[in-house]
CSV table of C-alpha atoms and ligand atoms in Angstrom, one decimal:
chain,number,residue,atom,x,y,z
A,1390,MET,CA,-59.9,-73.5,-26.9
A,1391,ASN,CA,-60.0,-71.6,-23.6
A,1392,SER,CA,-61.9,-68.4,-23.6
A,1393,PRO,CA,-59.7,-65.5,-24.7
A,1394,TRP,CA,-61.4,-63.1,-22.2
A,1395,ASP,CA,-59.2,-61.7,-19.5
A,1396,PRO,CA,-60.7,-59.6,-16.6
A,1397,ASP,CA,-57.3,-57.8,-16.2
A,1398,ARG,CA,-57.3,-56.6,-19.8
A,1399,TYR,CA,-60.9,-55.3,-19.7
A,1400,THR,CA,-59.8,-51.7,-18.8
A,1401,PHE,CA,-61.3,-48.2,-19.1
A,1402,ARG,CA,-64.1,-49.2,-16.8
A,1403,ASP,CA,-65.7,-45.8,-16.5
A,1404,ALA,CA,-66.0,-45.3,-20.2
A,1405,ARG,CA,-67.3,-48.8,-20.7
A,1406,MET,CA,-69.7,-48.5,-17.8
A,1407,ARG,CA,-71.4,-45.3,-19.1
A,1408,PRO,CA,-73.5,-47.0,-21.9
A,1409,ALA,CA,-74.4,-49.8,-19.6
A,1410,LEU,CA,-75.9,-47.3,-17.1
A,1411,GLU,CA,-77.6,-45.3,-19.8
A,1412,LEU,CA,-79.2,-48.6,-21.1
A,1413,LEU,CA,-80.3,-49.5,-17.6
A,1414,THR,CA,-82.2,-46.1,-17.1
A,1415,ARG,CA,-84.3,-47.0,-20.2
A,1416,VAL,CA,-85.6,-50.4,-19.0
A,1417,PRO,CA,-89.3,-49.9,-18.4
A,1418,VAL,CA,-89.9,-52.6,-15.9
A,1419,SER,CA,-90.6,-51.5,-12.3
A,1420,ARG,CA,-91.1,-54.9,-10.7
A,1421,ALA,CA,-89.2,-58.1,-11.7
A,1422,ASP,CA,-89.1,-61.6,-10.4
A,1423,ARG,CA,-86.4,-62.9,-12.9
A,1424,VAL,CA,-83.6,-60.8,-14.3
A,1425,VAL,CA,-80.8,-62.2,-16.6
A,1426,ASP,CA,-77.6,-60.4,-17.7
A,1427,LEU,CA,-76.4,-62.0,-21.0
A,1428,GLY,CA,-72.6,-61.8,-21.4
A,1429,CYS,CA,-72.2,-60.6,-17.9
A,1430,GLY,CA,-68.4,-60.6,-17.8
A,1431,ILE,CA,-67.0,-59.8,-14.4
A,1432,GLY,CA,-70.5,-58.9,-13.1
A,1433,ASP,CA,-70.1,-55.2,-12.4
A,1434,VAL,CA,-73.3,-54.4,-14.3
A,1435,THR,CA,-75.1,-57.6,-13.0
A,1436,ARG,CA,-74.7,-56.3,-9.5
A,1437,LEU,CA,-76.4,-53.0,-10.5
A,1438,LEU,CA,-79.3,-55.0,-11.9
A,1439,ALA,CA,-79.5,-56.8,-8.6
A,1440,GLN,CA,-79.7,-53.4,-6.8
A,1441,ARG,CA,-82.3,-52.1,-9.2
A,1442,TRP,CA,-84.6,-55.1,-8.7
A,1443,PRO,CA,-83.8,-56.1,-5.1
A,1444,ASP,CA,-86.6,-58.8,-5.0
A,1445,ALA,CA,-85.7,-60.5,-8.2
A,1446,SER,CA,-83.6,-63.6,-8.7
A,1447,VAL,CA,-80.7,-62.5,-10.8
A,1448,VAL,CA,-78.6,-64.6,-13.1
A,1449,GLY,CA,-75.4,-63.7,-15.0
A,1450,VAL,CA,-74.7,-65.8,-18.1
A,1451,ASP,CA,-71.2,-65.8,-19.7
A,1452,SER,CA,-69.2,-68.2,-21.8
A,1453,SER,CA,-65.9,-67.4,-20.1
A,1454,SER,CA,-65.1,-69.3,-17.0
A,1455,THR,CA,-62.3,-66.7,-16.2
A,1456,MET,CA,-64.8,-63.8,-16.3
A,1457,LEU,CA,-67.3,-65.8,-14.2
A,1458,GLU,CA,-64.7,-66.7,-11.6
A,1459,ARG,CA,-63.9,-63.0,-11.1
A,1460,ALA,CA,-67.6,-62.2,-11.0
A,1461,ALA,CA,-68.2,-64.9,-8.3
A,1462,GLY,CA,-65.3,-63.6,-6.3
A,1463,THR,CA,-67.5,-60.8,-5.0
A,1464,PRO,CA,-70.2,-62.3,-2.7
A,1465,SER,CA,-73.8,-61.6,-3.8
A,1466,ARG,CA,-77.1,-63.4,-4.3
A,1467,ILE,CA,-76.5,-63.6,-8.1
A,1468,GLU,CA,-76.3,-67.0,-9.7
A,1469,TRP,CA,-73.5,-67.2,-12.3
A,1470,ILE,CA,-74.0,-69.6,-15.2
A,1471,ARG,CA,-71.5,-70.6,-17.8
A,1472,ALA,CA,-73.3,-70.9,-21.2
A,1473,ASP,CA,-73.1,-69.7,-24.7
A,1474,VAL,CA,-75.8,-67.0,-25.2
A,1475,GLY,CA,-76.4,-68.4,-28.7
A,1476,SER,CA,-77.8,-71.6,-27.3
A,1477,TRP,CA,-78.9,-70.6,-23.8
A,1478,ALA,CA,-82.6,-70.5,-23.0
A,1479,PRO,CA,-84.2,-69.7,-19.6
A,1480,ALA,CA,-86.1,-72.5,-17.9
A,1481,ARG,CA,-89.0,-70.0,-17.2
A,1482,PRO,CA,-90.0,-66.6,-18.7
A,1483,VAL,CA,-87.8,-63.7,-17.7
A,1484,ASP,CA,-88.9,-60.2,-16.8
A,1485,VAL,CA,-85.7,-58.4,-17.8
A,1486,LEU,CA,-83.2,-59.7,-20.3
A,1487,TYR,CA,-80.3,-57.3,-20.3
A,1488,SER,CA,-77.1,-57.4,-22.3
A,1489,ASN,CA,-74.3,-54.8,-22.5
A,1490,ALA,CA,-71.5,-55.0,-25.0
A,1491,ALA,CA,-71.8,-58.8,-25.5
A,1492,LEU,CA,-74.3,-59.7,-28.2
A,1493,HIS,CA,-72.0,-58.6,-31.0
A,1494,TRP,CA,-70.0,-61.7,-30.1
A,1495,VAL,CA,-73.0,-63.9,-30.9
A,1496,ALA,CA,-73.9,-64.7,-34.5
A,1497,ASP,CA,-77.3,-64.7,-36.3
A,1498,HIS,CA,-79.2,-61.8,-34.5
A,1499,ASP,CA,-82.2,-62.4,-36.8
A,1500,GLY,CA,-82.5,-65.9,-35.2
A,1501,LEU,CA,-81.3,-64.9,-31.7
A,1502,LEU,CA,-83.4,-61.8,-30.9
A,1503,PRO,CA,-86.8,-63.3,-31.6
A,1504,LYS,CA,-85.9,-66.3,-29.4
A,1505,LEU,CA,-84.9,-63.9,-26.6
A,1506,VAL,CA,-88.0,-61.8,-26.9
A,1507,GLU,CA,-90.2,-64.9,-26.9
A,1508,SER,CA,-88.5,-66.0,-23.6
A,1509,LEU,CA,-89.8,-62.8,-21.9
A,1510,ALA,CA,-92.7,-62.8,-19.5
A,1511,GLU,CA,-95.7,-60.6,-20.3
A,1512,GLY,CA,-94.7,-57.0,-19.7
A,1513,GLY,CA,-91.0,-57.9,-19.7
A,1514,ALA,CA,-88.2,-56.2,-21.7
A,1515,LEU,CA,-85.1,-57.1,-23.6
A,1516,ALA,CA,-82.5,-54.3,-23.3
A,1517,VAL,CA,-79.3,-54.5,-25.5
A,1518,GLN,CA,-76.3,-52.3,-26.2
A,1519,MET,CA,-73.7,-53.3,-28.8
A,1520,PRO,CA,-70.8,-51.3,-30.3
A,1521,LEU,CA,-71.2,-50.0,-33.9
A,1522,SER,CA,-67.5,-50.2,-34.3
A,1523,HIS,CA,-66.9,-52.0,-37.5
A,1524,ASP,CA,-66.6,-48.8,-39.6
A,1525,LEU,CA,-64.4,-47.0,-37.1
A,1526,PRO,CA,-60.9,-46.1,-38.2
A,1527,SER,CA,-59.5,-48.3,-35.4
A,1528,HIS,CA,-61.3,-51.4,-36.7
A,1529,GLN,CA,-60.3,-50.6,-40.3
A,1530,VAL,CA,-56.7,-50.5,-39.1
A,1531,VAL,CA,-57.1,-53.9,-37.4
A,1532,ARG,CA,-58.5,-55.4,-40.7
A,1533,ASP,CA,-55.7,-53.8,-42.7
A,1534,VAL,CA,-53.0,-55.2,-40.5
A,1535,LEU,CA,-54.7,-58.6,-40.4
A,1536,ALA,CA,-54.8,-58.6,-44.2
A,1537,SER,CA,-51.1,-57.7,-44.4
A,1538,PHE,CA,-50.3,-60.7,-42.1
A,1539,GLY,CA,-52.5,-62.9,-44.3
A,1540,GLU,CA,-54.9,-63.6,-41.3
A,1541,PRO,CA,-58.7,-64.0,-41.6
A,1542,ILE,CA,-60.7,-60.8,-41.5
A,1543,PRO,CA,-63.6,-60.5,-39.0
A,1544,GLN,CA,-67.1,-60.0,-40.5
A,1545,ARG,CA,-69.4,-57.2,-39.5
A,1546,PRO,CA,-71.0,-58.4,-36.2
A,1547,VAL,CA,-73.8,-55.8,-35.8
A,1548,SER,CA,-76.3,-54.7,-38.4
A,1549,THR,CA,-77.8,-51.2,-38.8
A,1550,ALA,CA,-80.4,-49.6,-36.5
A,1551,GLU,CA,-82.8,-49.7,-39.5
A,1552,HIS,CA,-82.3,-53.5,-39.8
A,1553,TYR,CA,-83.2,-54.1,-36.1
A,1554,ASP,CA,-86.1,-51.6,-36.3
A,1555,ALA,CA,-87.5,-53.5,-39.3
A,1556,LEU,CA,-87.0,-56.9,-37.5
A,1557,PHE,CA,-89.0,-55.7,-34.4
A,1558,ALA,CA,-91.7,-54.0,-36.5
A,1559,ALA,CA,-92.2,-57.2,-38.6
A,1560,ASN,CA,-92.9,-59.0,-35.3
A,1561,GLU,CA,-95.1,-56.2,-34.1
A,1562,TRP,CA,-93.0,-55.6,-31.0
A,1563,ASP,CA,-92.9,-52.3,-29.2
A,1564,ALA,CA,-89.2,-51.3,-29.6
A,1565,ASP,CA,-87.1,-48.2,-29.0
A,1566,VAL,CA,-83.9,-48.3,-31.1
A,1567,TRP,CA,-81.3,-45.5,-30.8
A,1568,GLU,CA,-77.6,-44.7,-31.4
A,1569,THR,CA,-75.2,-42.6,-29.3
A,1570,GLU,CA,-71.7,-41.5,-30.3
A,1571,TYR,CA,-69.4,-41.2,-27.3
A,1572,ARG,CA,-66.1,-39.3,-27.3
A,1573,HIS,CA,-64.1,-41.5,-24.9
A,1574,ARG,CA,-61.3,-39.5,-23.4
A,1575,LEU,CA,-58.6,-42.1,-22.9
A,1576,THR,CA,-55.5,-41.7,-20.8
A,1577,GLY,CA,-52.2,-43.6,-21.0
A,1578,ASP,CA,-49.8,-44.8,-23.7
A,1579,ASP,CA,-51.1,-46.4,-26.8
A,1580,ALA,CA,-54.6,-45.8,-25.4
A,1581,VAL,CA,-56.6,-47.1,-28.4
A,1582,LEU,CA,-54.5,-50.2,-28.7
A,1583,GLU,CA,-55.0,-50.7,-24.9
A,1584,TRP,CA,-58.8,-50.3,-25.3
A,1585,LEU,CA,-58.9,-52.8,-28.2
A,1586,SER,CA,-56.7,-55.3,-26.3
A,1587,GLY,CA,-59.5,-55.7,-23.8
A,1588,THR,CA,-62.2,-56.6,-26.3
A,1589,THR,CA,-61.9,-56.7,-30.1
A,1590,LEU,CA,-58.3,-58.1,-30.1
A,1591,ARG,CA,-58.9,-60.9,-27.6
A,1592,PRO,CA,-60.0,-63.6,-30.0
A,1593,ILE,CA,-57.6,-62.3,-32.7
A,1594,LEU,CA,-54.6,-62.4,-30.5
A,1595,ALA,CA,-55.6,-65.8,-29.1
A,1596,ALA,CA,-55.7,-67.2,-32.7
A,1597,LEU,CA,-52.4,-65.6,-33.7
A,1598,ASP,CA,-49.2,-67.7,-33.7
A,1599,ASP,CA,-47.0,-66.7,-30.7
A,1600,ALA,CA,-44.1,-65.9,-33.0
A,1601,ARG,CA,-46.1,-63.4,-35.1
A,1602,ARG,CA,-47.9,-61.6,-32.2
A,1603,PRO,CA,-45.2,-59.0,-31.4
A,1604,ALA,CA,-44.8,-57.9,-35.0
A,1605,PHE,CA,-48.6,-57.8,-35.4
A,1606,LEU,CA,-49.0,-55.6,-32.2
A,1607,ALA,CA,-46.1,-53.3,-33.3
A,1608,ALA,CA,-47.7,-52.7,-36.7
A,1609,LEU,CA,-51.1,-52.1,-35.1
A,1610,CYS,CA,-49.6,-49.7,-32.5
A,1611,GLU,CA,-47.9,-47.6,-35.1
A,1612,ARG,CA,-51.1,-47.3,-37.3
A,1613,LEU,CA,-53.4,-46.6,-34.4
A,1614,ALA,CA,-51.1,-43.9,-33.0
A,1615,ALA,CA,-51.2,-42.2,-36.4
A,1616,ALA,CA,-55.0,-42.6,-36.6
A,1617,TYR,CA,-55.6,-41.3,-33.1
A,1618,PRO,CA,-52.9,-38.8,-32.2
A,1619,ARG,CA,-52.4,-38.1,-28.5
A,1620,ARG,CA,-53.4,-34.5,-27.5
A,1621,VAL,CA,-51.1,-32.0,-25.8
A,1622,ASP,CA,-52.8,-32.8,-22.5
A,1623,GLY,CA,-51.7,-36.4,-22.9
A,1624,THR,CA,-55.2,-37.8,-23.5
A,1625,THR,CA,-56.5,-39.5,-26.7
A,1626,ILE,CA,-60.1,-38.9,-27.9
A,1627,TYR,CA,-61.7,-42.1,-29.2
A,1628,PRO,CA,-65.1,-41.4,-31.0
A,1629,PHE,CA,-67.2,-44.5,-30.5
A,1630,ARG,CA,-70.7,-45.2,-31.8
A,1631,ARG,CA,-73.1,-47.6,-30.0
A,1632,LEU,CA,-76.4,-49.1,-30.8
A,1633,PHE,CA,-79.1,-49.5,-28.2
A,1634,PHE,CA,-82.5,-51.1,-28.2
A,1635,VAL,CA,-85.2,-51.9,-25.7
A,1636,VAL,CA,-88.0,-54.3,-26.8
A,1637,ARG,CA,-91.1,-54.9,-24.8
A,1638,ARG,CA,-93.3,-58.0,-24.7
B,2954,LIG,C1,-67.1,-56.7,-23.5
B,2954,LIG,S1,-67.5,-57.9,-22.2
B,2954,LIG,C2,-68.9,-57.2,-21.5
B,2954,LIG,C3,-69.1,-57.6,-20.1
B,2954,LIG,C4,-70.3,-57.0,-19.4
B,2954,LIG,N1,-71.6,-57.2,-20.0
B,2954,LIG,C5,-70.1,-55.5,-19.1
B,2954,LIG,O1,-70.8,-54.7,-19.7
B,2954,LIG,O2,-69.1,-55.2,-18.4
B,2954,LIG,C6,-68.2,-59.2,-23.3
B,2954,LIG,C7,-68.5,-60.5,-22.5
B,2954,LIG,O3,-69.3,-61.3,-23.4
B,2954,LIG,C8,-68.9,-62.6,-23.2
B,2954,LIG,N2,-69.2,-63.4,-24.3
B,2954,LIG,C9,-68.7,-63.4,-25.6
B,2954,LIG,N3,-69.3,-64.2,-26.4
B,2954,LIG,C10,-70.3,-64.9,-25.6
B,2954,LIG,C11,-71.2,-65.9,-25.9
B,2954,LIG,N4,-71.3,-66.4,-27.1
B,2954,LIG,N5,-72.0,-66.3,-24.9
B,2954,LIG,C12,-71.9,-65.8,-23.7
B,2954,LIG,N6,-71.0,-64.8,-23.3
B,2954,LIG,C13,-70.2,-64.4,-24.3
B,2954,LIG,C14,-67.4,-62.6,-22.9
B,2954,LIG,O4,-66.9,-63.7,-22.2
B,2954,LIG,C15,-67.3,-61.3,-22.1
B,2954,LIG,O5,-67.3,-61.5,-20.7
Protein backbone atom coordinates (compact mmCIF):
# COMPACT_ATOMS: atom_id res chain seq x y z
CA MET A 1 0.00 0.00 0.00
CA ASN A 2 1.21 3.53 -0.73
CA SER A 3 1.81 5.66 2.33
CA PRO A 4 -1.40 7.46 3.35
CA TRP A 5 0.54 10.63 4.31
CA ASP A 6 -0.22 13.74 2.32
CA PRO A 7 1.81 16.96 2.78
CA ASP A 8 -1.14 19.06 1.62
CA ARG A 9 -3.40 17.70 4.37
CA TYR A 10 -0.85 18.25 7.15
CA THR A 11 -2.35 21.62 8.12
CA PHE A 12 -2.32 23.94 11.20
CA ARG A 13 1.46 24.25 10.93
CA ASP A 14 1.86 26.86 13.71
CA ALA A 15 -0.01 24.79 16.29
CA ARG A 16 1.84 21.62 15.29
CA MET A 17 5.22 23.41 15.23
CA ARG A 18 4.99 24.72 18.79
CA PRO A 19 5.65 21.40 20.59
CA ALA A 20 8.44 20.65 18.11
CA LEU A 21 10.17 23.91 19.03
CA GLU A 22 9.59 23.42 22.75
CA LEU A 23 11.18 19.97 22.51
CA LEU A 24 14.14 21.40 20.61
CA THR A 25 14.86 23.92 23.39
CA ARG A 26 15.23 21.01 25.84
CA VAL A 27 17.90 19.05 23.92
CA PRO A 28 21.03 19.32 26.10
CA VAL A 29 23.62 18.79 23.35
CA SER A 30 25.71 21.82 22.38
CA ARG A 31 28.00 20.22 19.75
CA ALA A 32 26.89 17.45 17.43
CA ASP A 33 28.48 15.58 14.52
CA ARG A 34 25.44 13.47 13.65
CA VAL A 35 21.79 14.45 14.01
CA VAL A 36 18.79 12.38 12.91
CA ASP A 37 15.12 13.39 12.70
CA LEU A 38 12.94 10.28 12.95
CA GLY A 39 9.60 10.58 11.13
CA CYS A 40 10.75 13.88 9.62
CA GLY A 41 7.72 14.43 7.38
CA ILE A 42 8.17 17.39 5.04
CA GLY A 43 11.35 18.40 6.88
CA ASP A 44 10.35 21.75 8.42
CA VAL A 45 11.70 20.68 11.81
CA THR A 46 14.71 18.87 10.29
CA ARG A 47 15.79 22.18 8.74
CA LEU A 48 15.66 23.76 12.23
CA LEU A 49 17.84 20.93 13.55
CA ALA A 50 20.32 21.70 10.76
CA GLN A 51 20.34 25.38 11.83
CA ARG A 52 20.84 24.53 15.51
CA TRP A 53 23.78 22.19 14.74
CA PRO A 54 25.35 23.86 11.67
CA ASP A 55 28.43 21.59 11.63
CA ALA A 56 26.54 18.30 11.93
CA SER A 57 25.56 15.90 9.22
CA VAL A 58 21.76 15.84 9.40
CA VAL A 59 19.51 13.00 8.25
CA GLY A 60 15.72 12.95 7.97
CA VAL A 61 14.12 9.49 8.11
CA ASP A 62 10.53 8.87 7.05
CA SER A 63 8.55 5.96 5.64
CA SER A 64 6.52 8.15 3.27
CA SER A 65 8.03 8.87 -0.14
CA THR A 66 5.44 11.64 -0.66
CA MET A 67 6.53 13.47 2.48
CA LEU A 68 10.23 12.98 1.63
CA GLU A 69 9.76 14.27 -1.91
CA ARG A 70 8.27 17.45 -0.47
CA ALA A 71 11.13 17.67 2.06
CA ALA A 72 13.76 17.31 -0.65
CA GLY A 73 12.04 20.00 -2.73
CA THR A 74 13.72 22.64 -0.55
CA PRO A 75 17.47 22.56 -1.20
CA SER A 76 19.57 21.89 1.92
CA ARG A 77 22.51 19.80 3.11
CA ILE A 78 20.10 17.33 4.76
CA GLU A 79 20.10 13.71 3.61
CA TRP A 80 16.59 12.26 3.28
CA ILE A 81 16.23 8.51 3.86
CA ARG A 82 13.15 6.43 3.29
CA ALA A 83 12.91 3.84 6.06
CA ASP A 84 10.61 2.50 8.73
CA VAL A 85 11.74 3.81 12.10
CA GLY A 86 10.81 0.46 13.63
CA SER A 87 13.59 -1.30 11.73
CA TRP A 88 15.97 1.61 10.97
CA ALA A 89 19.37 1.73 12.70
CA PRO A 90 22.18 4.24 12.17
CA ALA A 91 25.46 3.03 10.70
CA ARG A 92 27.36 4.95 13.40
CA PRO A 93 26.44 6.37 16.84
CA VAL A 94 24.34 9.54 16.69
CA ASP A 95 24.61 12.64 18.91
CA VAL A 96 20.99 13.77 18.60
CA LEU A 97 18.06 11.52 17.83
CA TYR A 98 15.00 13.75 17.58
CA SER A 99 11.42 12.79 16.84
CA ASN A 100 8.37 15.07 16.84
CA ALA A 101 4.86 13.65 16.45
CA ALA A 102 5.96 10.43 14.77
CA LEU A 103 6.84 7.60 17.17
CA HIS A 104 3.18 7.06 18.07
CA TRP A 105 2.95 5.48 14.59
CA VAL A 106 5.62 2.96 15.51
CA ALA A 107 4.75 -0.11 17.63
CA ASP A 108 6.56 -1.69 20.60
CA HIS A 109 8.09 1.31 22.36
CA ASP A 110 9.57 -0.96 25.04
CA GLY A 111 11.67 -2.58 22.32
CA LEU A 112 12.24 0.51 20.17
CA LEU A 113 13.35 3.08 22.77
CA PRO A 114 16.22 1.02 24.28
CA LYS A 115 17.43 0.32 20.74
CA LEU A 116 17.39 4.06 19.95
CA VAL A 117 19.15 5.06 23.18
CA GLU A 118 21.81 2.42 22.56
CA SER A 119 22.48 3.94 19.14
CA LEU A 120 23.43 7.28 20.78
CA ALA A 121 27.02 8.41 21.06
CA GLU A 122 28.36 9.10 24.57
CA GLY A 123 26.82 12.41 25.73
CA GLY A 124 24.11 12.18 23.06
CA ALA A 125 20.35 12.59 23.57
CA LEU A 126 17.09 11.11 22.37
CA ALA A 127 14.33 13.74 22.29
CA VAL A 128 10.74 12.68 21.62
CA GLN A 129 7.29 14.26 21.53
CA MET A 130 4.14 12.19 20.98
CA PRO A 131 0.46 13.11 21.31
CA LEU A 132 -1.45 11.72 24.28
CA SER A 133 -4.60 11.87 22.22
CA HIS A 134 -6.16 8.44 22.71
CA ASP A 135 -8.42 9.63 25.55
CA LEU A 136 -9.46 12.92 23.93
CA PRO A 137 -13.17 13.32 23.08
CA SER A 138 -12.19 13.62 19.39
CA HIS A 139 -10.49 10.23 19.36
CA GLN A 140 -13.36 8.61 21.29
CA VAL A 141 -15.68 10.00 18.58
CA VAL A 142 -13.47 8.44 15.88
CA ARG A 143 -13.60 5.07 17.66
CA ASP A 144 -17.40 5.31 18.14
CA VAL A 145 -17.97 6.07 14.46
CA LEU A 146 -15.56 3.33 13.36
CA ALA A 147 -17.44 0.88 15.60
CA SER A 148 -20.79 1.94 14.13
CA PHE A 149 -19.34 1.20 10.66
CA GLY A 150 -18.02 -2.18 11.82
CA GLU A 151 -14.44 -1.07 11.15
CA PRO A 152 -11.36 -2.07 13.21
CA ILE A 153 -10.63 0.13 16.23
CA PRO A 154 -7.09 1.53 16.63
CA GLN A 155 -5.21 0.52 19.77
CA ARG A 156 -3.70 2.99 22.25
CA PRO A 157 -0.38 3.92 20.60
CA VAL A 158 1.35 5.76 23.47
CA SER A 159 1.73 4.63 27.06
CA THR A 160 1.72 6.82 30.19
CA ALA A 161 4.47 9.14 31.39
CA GLU A 162 4.87 6.81 34.39
CA HIS A 163 5.48 3.87 32.06
CA TYR A 164 8.27 5.65 30.11
CA ASP A 165 9.76 6.99 33.37
CA ALA A 166 9.93 3.44 34.72
CA LEU A 167 11.46 2.11 31.49
CA PHE A 168 14.21 4.73 31.57
CA ALA A 169 14.85 4.26 35.32
CA ALA A 170 15.11 0.46 34.87
CA ASN A 171 17.92 1.08 32.37
CA GLU A 172 19.50 3.74 34.66
CA TRP A 173 19.23 6.40 31.96
CA ASP A 174 19.09 10.07 32.84
CA ALA A 175 15.67 11.12 31.53
CA ASP A 176 13.35 14.11 31.73
CA VAL A 177 9.71 13.16 31.08
CA TRP A 178 6.90 15.74 31.02
CA GLU A 179 3.44 16.49 29.65
CA THR A 180 1.96 19.71 28.30
CA GLU A 181 -1.67 20.41 27.51
CA TYR A 182 -2.10 22.88 24.68
CA ARG A 183 -5.31 24.69 23.89
CA HIS A 184 -5.02 24.88 20.13
CA ARG A 185 -7.13 27.71 18.72
CA LEU A 186 -8.23 26.46 15.34
CA THR A 187 -9.78 28.52 12.57
CA GLY A 188 -11.97 27.41 9.69
CA ASP A 189 -14.96 25.16 9.15
CA ASP A 190 -15.02 21.73 10.79
CA ALA A 191 -11.66 22.56 12.31
CA VAL A 192 -11.19 19.43 14.44
CA LEU A 193 -12.13 17.17 11.53
CA GLU A 194 -9.66 19.11 9.39
CA TRP A 195 -6.96 18.66 12.05
CA LEU A 196 -7.60 14.93 12.30
CA SER A 197 -7.68 14.59 8.51
CA GLY A 198 -3.99 15.52 8.45
CA THR A 199 -2.89 12.86 10.93
CA THR A 200 -5.05 10.36 12.84
CA LEU A 201 -7.47 9.80 9.99
CA ARG A 202 -4.84 9.26 7.26
CA PRO A 203 -4.48 5.49 7.65
CA ILE A 204 -8.14 5.07 8.61
CA LEU A 205 -9.41 6.84 5.48
CA ALA A 206 -6.90 4.99 3.30
CA ALA A 207 -8.20 1.65 4.59
CA LEU A 208 -11.90 2.56 4.18
CA ASP A 209 -13.82 1.46 1.16
CA ASP A 210 -14.30 4.42 -1.29
CA ALA A 211 -18.08 3.98 -1.22
CA ARG A 212 -18.25 4.23 2.60
CA ARG A 213 -15.90 7.19 3.06
CA PRO A 214 -18.42 10.05 2.50
CA ALA A 215 -20.92 8.64 5.02
CA PHE A 216 -18.11 7.97 7.51
CA LEU A 217 -16.84 11.55 7.20
CA ALA A 218 -20.34 13.01 7.47
CA ALA A 219 -21.01 11.07 10.71
CA LEU A 220 -17.65 12.13 12.09
CA CYS A 221 -18.20 15.76 11.14
CA GLU A 222 -21.53 15.93 12.97
CA ARG A 223 -20.20 14.28 16.15
CA LEU A 224 -17.02 16.39 16.23
CA ALA A 225 -18.97 19.63 15.73
CA ALA A 226 -21.12 18.71 18.75
CA ALA A 227 -18.06 17.79 20.87
CA TYR A 228 -16.11 20.93 19.88
CA PRO A 229 -18.57 23.79 19.30
CA ARG A 230 -17.31 26.76 17.32
CA ARG A 231 -17.07 29.93 19.44
CA VAL A 232 -18.71 33.25 18.63
CA ASP A 233 -15.39 34.56 17.27
CA GLY A 234 -15.41 31.70 14.74
CA THR A 235 -12.54 29.76 16.30
CA THR A 236 -12.60 26.29 17.85
CA ILE A 237 -10.59 25.44 20.96
CA TYR A 238 -9.00 21.99 20.78
CA PRO A 239 -7.41 20.95 24.10
CA PHE A 240 -4.58 18.57 23.27
CA ARG A 241 -2.17 16.81 25.63
CA ARG A 242 1.33 15.81 24.58
CA LEU A 243 4.08 13.70 26.13
CA PHE A 244 7.72 14.72 25.91
CA PHE A 245 10.92 13.04 26.98
CA VAL A 246 14.64 13.66 26.64
CA VAL A 247 16.95 10.76 27.47
CA ARG A 248 20.73 11.23 27.80
CA ARG A 249 23.37 8.62 27.20
C1 LIG B 1 2.59 13.93 12.05
S1 LIG B 1 3.89 13.73 10.90
C2 LIG B 1 5.20 14.60 11.74
C3 LIG B 1 6.26 15.08 10.81
C4 LIG B 1 7.39 15.90 11.45
N1 LIG B 1 8.11 15.15 12.46
C5 LIG B 1 6.88 17.19 12.01
O1 LIG B 1 6.94 17.37 13.22
O2 LIG B 1 6.43 18.04 11.24
C6 LIG B 1 4.31 12.03 11.14
C7 LIG B 1 5.33 11.50 10.17
O3 LIG B 1 5.74 10.20 10.62
C8 LIG B 1 5.94 9.40 9.48
N2 LIG B 1 5.86 7.99 9.88
C9 LIG B 1 4.78 7.32 10.32
N3 LIG B 1 5.10 6.05 10.62
C10 LIG B 1 6.43 5.92 10.36
C11 LIG B 1 7.36 4.85 10.47
N4 LIG B 1 6.98 3.64 10.92
N5 LIG B 1 8.64 5.06 10.08
C12 LIG B 1 9.03 6.26 9.62
N6 LIG B 1 8.20 7.33 9.51
C13 LIG B 1 6.91 7.16 9.88
C14 LIG B 1 4.85 9.81 8.51
O4 LIG B 1 5.16 9.44 7.18
C15 LIG B 1 4.81 11.31 8.73
O5 LIG B 1 5.64 11.99 7.84
